[in-house]
Amino acid sequence: MDLGIRGRTAVVAASTGGLGRAVAEALAAEGAAVVVAGRRGDLAEKIAAGLPEAVGVPADLTAPDGPRQLIEAARAAYGDPDILVLNGPGPKPGRALDLDGAGTDLGSAVDSLLLAQQRLVAQVLPGMRERAWGRILAVGSSGVAEPLAGLVLSNAGRAALAAYLKTLAAEVARDGVTVNLLLPGRIATDRVAQLDAARAEREQRPVADVAADSRAAIPAGRYGTPEEFAAAAAFLCSAPASYVTGTALRCDGGLVRSL
């Protein structure tokens, strides 16, 4: 399938590792000019150098001016972005019972998982609407569909982002802009390895046993690969996906049992 994004400009947040990097590589393989972004500018530049058409940009999206600076750098390199992939590191694990009474932890999660993403969207949306073409895709979590035990901050912050994006999708659909989420389950990334290690420490069990239990709970019987996730992301960013909007697609090997 021709995804119809050759020559389009794509900004992929937090793309110096994990799912973000895989998505950046998939979009670049389809002919998009990609802006690789991350706090480690040197790593972003190194990754970009290995892609067909890409630049690496240092970006701290939690800084108040970070989203604007990233998009300005993207415009300087390739013009207005056509594709925006929202992504960011997950908050620390934790139980709802253990949240501090002042709401500090929840506030931090909302800052990174909702407010920083909304600021990015605000930078690119006017241009997308004017050109009547745009793709906004958020890398979410299966916790949006089914809250995950021990990840209250991620559950709350990502659910808030999902509600914002669902609302936005209906408002800009007539402008040729699609807004979707892609929800990973257990994908073999450093983040999942960290979560397995944290669970193993809590339960005083070997990490290998914890990972085996996790795989056994997935109907596919294994963790997914970043490349499998990125293939789904590339489709949602494509021209043929023009009638798919306001949707949360799961890439989880059947982990979440509801439809």
CSV table of C-alpha atoms in Angstrom, one decimal:
chain,number,residue,atom,x,y,z
A,1,MET,CA,0.0,0.0,0.0
A,2,ASP,CA,1.2,3.5,-0.9
A,3,LEU,CA,0.7,5.5,2.3
A,4,GLY,CA,0.8,8.7,0.4
A,5,ILE,CA,3.1,10.6,2.8
A,6,ARG,CA,6.2,10.9,0.6
A,7,GLY,CA,7.4,14.5,1.0
A,8,ARG,CA,5.2,15.2,4.0
A,9,THR,CA,6.8,16.5,7.2
A,10,ALA,CA,6.5,14.5,10.4
A,11,VAL,CA,7.4,15.6,13.9
A,12,VAL,CA,7.8,12.7,16.3
A,13,ALA,CA,8.1,13.6,19.9
A,14,ALA,CA,10.4,11.6,22.2
A,15,SER,CA,11.8,9.7,19.3
A,16,THR,CA,15.3,8.9,20.5
A,17,GLY,CA,14.3,5.5,21.8
A,18,GLY,CA,11.5,2.9,22.2
A,19,LEU,CA,8.2,3.3,20.3
A,20,GLY,CA,8.9,6.9,19.3
A,21,ARG,CA,12.1,5.9,17.5
A,22,ALA,CA,10.4,3.0,15.8
A,23,VAL,CA,7.6,5.3,14.5
A,24,ALA,CA,10.1,7.9,13.3
A,25,GLU,CA,11.9,5.1,11.3
A,26,ALA,CA,8.7,3.8,9.8
A,27,LEU,CA,7.6,7.2,8.6
A,28,ALA,CA,11.0,7.9,7.2
A,29,ALA,CA,10.9,4.6,5.3
A,30,GLU,CA,7.7,5.8,3.7
A,31,GLY,CA,9.3,8.9,2.4
A,32,ALA,CA,8.4,11.5,5.0
A,33,ALA,CA,10.9,14.1,6.1
A,34,VAL,CA,11.1,13.4,9.9
A,35,VAL,CA,12.0,15.6,12.8
A,36,VAL,CA,13.6,13.3,15.5
A,37,ALA,CA,13.2,15.0,18.9
A,38,GLY,CA,14.4,14.2,22.4
A,39,ARG,CA,16.1,15.7,25.4
A,40,ARG,CA,19.5,14.4,24.2
A,41,GLY,CA,20.1,16.4,21.1
A,42,ASP,CA,23.2,14.5,20.2
A,43,LEU,CA,21.3,11.2,20.2
A,44,ALA,CA,18.5,12.8,18.1
A,45,GLU,CA,21.1,14.0,15.5
A,46,LYS,CA,22.7,10.6,15.4
A,47,ILE,CA,19.4,8.8,14.8
A,48,ALA,CA,18.4,11.4,12.2
A,49,ALA,CA,21.7,10.9,10.3
A,50,GLY,CA,20.7,7.2,9.7
A,51,LEU,CA,17.4,8.0,8.2
A,52,PRO,CA,16.7,8.9,4.5
A,53,GLU,CA,15.5,12.5,5.2
A,54,ALA,CA,15.6,13.7,8.8
A,55,VAL,CA,16.9,16.2,11.3
A,56,GLY,CA,17.6,15.8,15.0
A,57,VAL,CA,16.3,18.5,17.4
A,58,PRO,CA,16.9,18.7,21.2
A,59,ALA,CA,13.6,19.2,22.9
A,60,ASP,CA,12.3,19.3,26.4
A,61,LEU,CA,8.6,19.3,25.9
A,62,THR,CA,7.9,19.7,29.6
A,63,ALA,CA,9.5,23.2,29.5
A,64,PRO,CA,6.9,25.9,29.0
A,65,ASP,CA,8.5,27.0,25.7
A,66,GLY,CA,9.7,23.5,24.6
A,67,PRO,CA,6.8,22.7,22.2
A,68,ARG,CA,7.1,26.0,20.4
A,69,GLN,CA,10.9,25.7,20.0
A,70,LEU,CA,10.5,22.2,18.6
A,71,ILE,CA,8.0,23.2,16.0
A,72,GLU,CA,10.0,26.3,15.0
A,73,ALA,CA,13.0,24.0,14.4
A,74,ALA,CA,10.8,21.7,12.3
A,75,ARG,CA,9.6,24.7,10.2
A,76,ALA,CA,13.1,25.9,9.7
A,77,ALA,CA,14.1,22.5,8.4
A,78,TYR,CA,11.1,21.4,6.3
A,79,GLY,CA,8.3,23.9,6.6
A,80,ASP,CA,5.0,23.4,8.5
A,81,PRO,CA,4.5,19.9,9.9
A,82,ASP,CA,1.8,17.7,8.2
A,83,ILE,CA,2.1,14.9,10.8
A,84,LEU,CA,2.5,15.2,14.5
A,85,VAL,CA,3.1,12.1,16.7
A,86,LEU,CA,2.6,12.8,20.4
A,87,ASN,CA,4.7,10.8,22.7
A,88,GLY,CA,6.6,11.0,26.0
A,89,PRO,CA,8.1,9.0,28.8
A,90,GLY,CA,5.7,7.3,31.1
A,91,PRO,CA,5.4,8.4,34.8
A,92,LYS,CA,6.8,6.3,37.6
A,93,PRO,CA,4.7,3.3,38.7
A,94,GLY,CA,2.6,3.7,41.8
A,95,ARG,CA,-0.7,2.9,43.5
A,96,ALA,CA,-3.7,5.2,43.8
A,97,LEU,CA,-3.5,4.6,47.6
A,98,ASP,CA,0.0,6.0,47.8
A,99,LEU,CA,-0.6,9.4,46.0
A,100,ASP,CA,0.4,12.4,48.1
A,101,GLY,CA,-2.5,14.4,49.5
A,102,ALA,CA,-1.4,17.6,47.7
A,103,GLY,CA,-1.8,16.1,44.3
A,104,THR,CA,1.8,16.8,43.3
A,105,ASP,CA,2.4,13.5,41.5
A,106,LEU,CA,-0.9,13.8,39.6
A,107,GLY,CA,-0.2,17.3,38.6
A,108,SER,CA,3.2,16.3,37.3
A,109,ALA,CA,1.6,13.5,35.3
A,110,VAL,CA,-1.0,15.8,33.8
A,111,ASP,CA,1.8,18.3,32.9
A,112,SER,CA,3.8,15.8,30.9
A,113,LEU,CA,1.0,13.6,29.5
A,114,LEU,CA,-1.6,16.3,28.7
A,115,LEU,CA,-0.5,19.9,28.8
A,116,ALA,CA,2.8,19.4,26.9
A,117,GLN,CA,1.0,17.5,24.2
A,118,GLN,CA,-1.7,20.1,23.9
A,119,ARG,CA,0.9,22.8,23.5
A,120,LEU,CA,2.4,20.8,20.7
A,121,VAL,CA,-1.0,20.4,19.0
A,122,ALA,CA,-1.7,24.2,19.3
A,123,GLN,CA,1.5,24.9,17.4
A,124,VAL,CA,0.7,22.8,14.3
A,125,LEU,CA,-3.1,22.7,14.2
A,126,PRO,CA,-3.8,26.1,12.5
A,127,GLY,CA,-1.5,25.2,9.6
A,128,MET,CA,-3.0,21.8,9.2
A,129,ARG,CA,-6.5,23.2,9.1
A,130,GLU,CA,-5.5,25.9,6.6
A,131,ARG,CA,-4.0,23.3,4.2
A,132,ALA,CA,-6.9,20.9,4.8
A,133,TRP,CA,-4.6,18.0,5.6
A,134,GLY,CA,-3.1,16.8,8.9
A,135,ARG,CA,-2.5,13.8,11.0
A,136,ILE,CA,-2.2,13.9,14.8
A,137,LEU,CA,-1.5,10.6,16.5
A,138,ALA,CA,-0.8,10.0,20.1
A,139,VAL,CA,1.2,7.1,21.5
A,140,GLY,CA,-1.0,6.1,24.4
A,141,SER,CA,-1.3,3.0,26.5
A,142,SER,CA,-3.7,0.1,26.9
A,143,GLY,CA,-4.4,1.7,30.3
A,144,VAL,CA,-6.7,4.1,28.4
A,145,ALA,CA,-9.0,1.1,27.6
A,146,GLU,CA,-8.4,-0.8,30.8
A,147,PRO,CA,-6.6,1.0,33.7
A,148,LEU,CA,-3.4,-0.9,34.7
A,149,ALA,CA,-2.7,-2.0,38.3
A,150,GLY,CA,0.2,-0.1,39.8
A,151,LEU,CA,0.3,2.7,37.1
A,152,VAL,CA,-2.2,5.2,38.5
A,153,LEU,CA,-0.2,8.2,37.1
A,154,SER,CA,-0.1,6.9,33.6
A,155,ASN,CA,-3.7,5.8,33.8
A,156,ALA,CA,-4.9,9.2,34.8
A,157,GLY,CA,-2.7,11.3,32.6
A,158,ARG,CA,-3.2,9.3,29.4
A,159,ALA,CA,-7.0,9.1,30.0
A,160,ALA,CA,-7.0,12.9,30.2
A,161,LEU,CA,-5.1,13.1,26.9
A,162,ALA,CA,-7.5,10.7,25.3
A,163,ALA,CA,-10.5,12.8,26.3
A,164,TYR,CA,-8.9,15.9,25.0
A,165,LEU,CA,-8.0,14.3,21.6
A,166,LYS,CA,-11.4,12.7,21.2
A,167,THR,CA,-13.1,16.1,21.7
A,168,LEU,CA,-10.6,17.7,19.3
A,169,ALA,CA,-11.2,15.0,16.6
A,170,ALA,CA,-14.8,15.9,16.2
A,171,GLU,CA,-14.0,19.6,16.0
A,172,VAL,CA,-11.4,19.4,13.1
A,173,ALA,CA,-12.7,16.4,11.1
A,174,ARG,CA,-14.3,18.6,8.5
A,175,ASP,CA,-10.9,20.4,8.1
A,176,GLY,CA,-9.2,17.2,6.8
A,177,VAL,CA,-7.3,16.7,10.0
A,178,THR,CA,-7.5,13.3,11.7
A,179,VAL,CA,-6.8,12.8,15.4
A,180,ASN,CA,-6.2,9.3,16.8
A,181,LEU,CA,-4.5,7.3,19.5
A,182,LEU,CA,-2.5,4.1,19.2
A,183,LEU,CA,-2.5,2.1,22.4
A,184,PRO,CA,0.4,-0.3,23.0
A,185,GLY,CA,0.1,-3.3,25.2
A,186,ARG,CA,3.3,-5.1,26.2
A,187,ILE,CA,5.8,-4.1,23.6
A,188,ALA,CA,9.4,-5.1,24.0
A,189,THR,CA,10.9,-1.7,24.9
A,190,ASP,CA,13.1,-0.4,27.8
A,191,ARG,CA,10.0,1.0,29.4
A,192,VAL,CA,8.3,-2.5,29.6
A,193,ALA,CA,11.6,-3.9,30.9
A,194,GLN,CA,11.7,-1.3,33.6
A,195,LEU,CA,8.1,-2.1,34.6
A,196,ASP,CA,8.9,-5.8,34.8
A,197,ALA,CA,11.9,-5.0,37.0
A,198,ALA,CA,9.8,-2.8,39.3
A,199,ARG,CA,7.2,-5.5,39.6
A,200,ALA,CA,9.8,-8.2,40.3
A,201,GLU,CA,11.3,-6.0,43.1
A,202,ARG,CA,7.8,-5.4,44.7
A,203,GLU,CA,7.0,-9.1,44.6
A,204,GLN,CA,10.5,-10.3,45.4
A,205,ARG,CA,10.6,-12.6,42.4
A,206,PRO,CA,13.0,-13.1,39.5
A,207,VAL,CA,12.4,-10.7,36.6
A,208,ALA,CA,12.3,-13.6,34.2
A,209,ASP,CA,9.4,-15.1,36.1
A,210,VAL,CA,7.5,-11.8,36.0
A,211,ALA,CA,8.1,-11.5,32.3
A,212,ALA,CA,6.9,-15.0,31.7
A,213,ASP,CA,3.7,-14.4,33.6
A,214,SER,CA,3.1,-11.2,31.5
A,215,ARG,CA,3.6,-13.1,28.3
A,216,ALA,CA,1.3,-15.8,29.4
A,217,ALA,CA,-1.5,-13.3,30.0
A,218,ILE,CA,-1.3,-12.1,26.3
A,219,PRO,CA,-3.3,-14.2,23.9
A,220,ALA,CA,-0.6,-13.8,21.3
A,221,GLY,CA,1.8,-15.4,23.8
A,222,ARG,CA,4.6,-12.8,23.4
A,223,TYR,CA,5.5,-9.2,23.7
A,224,GLY,CA,5.0,-7.2,20.5
A,225,THR,CA,7.9,-5.6,18.7
A,226,PRO,CA,8.4,-1.8,18.2
A,227,GLU,CA,8.3,-2.4,14.4
A,228,GLU,CA,4.8,-4.0,14.7
A,229,PHE,CA,3.6,-1.0,16.6
A,230,ALA,CA,5.2,1.5,14.2
A,231,ALA,CA,3.6,-0.2,11.2
A,232,ALA,CA,0.2,0.5,12.7
A,233,ALA,CA,1.2,4.1,13.5
A,234,ALA,CA,2.4,4.7,10.0
A,235,PHE,CA,-1.0,3.7,8.6
A,236,LEU,CA,-2.9,6.0,10.9
A,237,CYS,CA,-0.6,8.8,9.7
A,238,SER,CA,-1.3,7.9,6.1
A,239,ALA,CA,-3.4,9.3,3.3
A,240,PRO,CA,-5.5,6.1,3.0
A,241,ALA,CA,-6.5,6.5,6.7
A,242,SER,CA,-8.3,9.8,6.0
A,243,TYR,CA,-11.7,8.4,7.3
A,244,VAL,CA,-10.2,7.1,10.5
A,245,THR,CA,-10.4,9.7,13.3
A,246,GLY,CA,-11.4,10.0,16.9
A,247,THR,CA,-10.3,6.4,17.3
A,248,ALA,CA,-8.2,4.5,19.9
A,249,LEU,CA,-6.6,1.5,18.1
A,250,ARG,CA,-5.0,-1.1,20.3
A,251,CYS,CA,-1.8,-2.9,19.3
A,252,ASP,CA,-1.6,-5.3,22.2
A,253,GLY,CA,-1.7,-8.9,21.0
A,254,GLY,CA,-5.3,-9.2,22.4
A,255,LEU,CA,-4.2,-8.2,26.0
A,256,VAL,CA,-7.3,-6.1,26.6
A,257,ARG,CA,-10.3,-8.5,26.5
A,258,SER,CA,-13.0,-6.0,25.6
A,259,LEU,CA,-13.7,-5.0,22.0
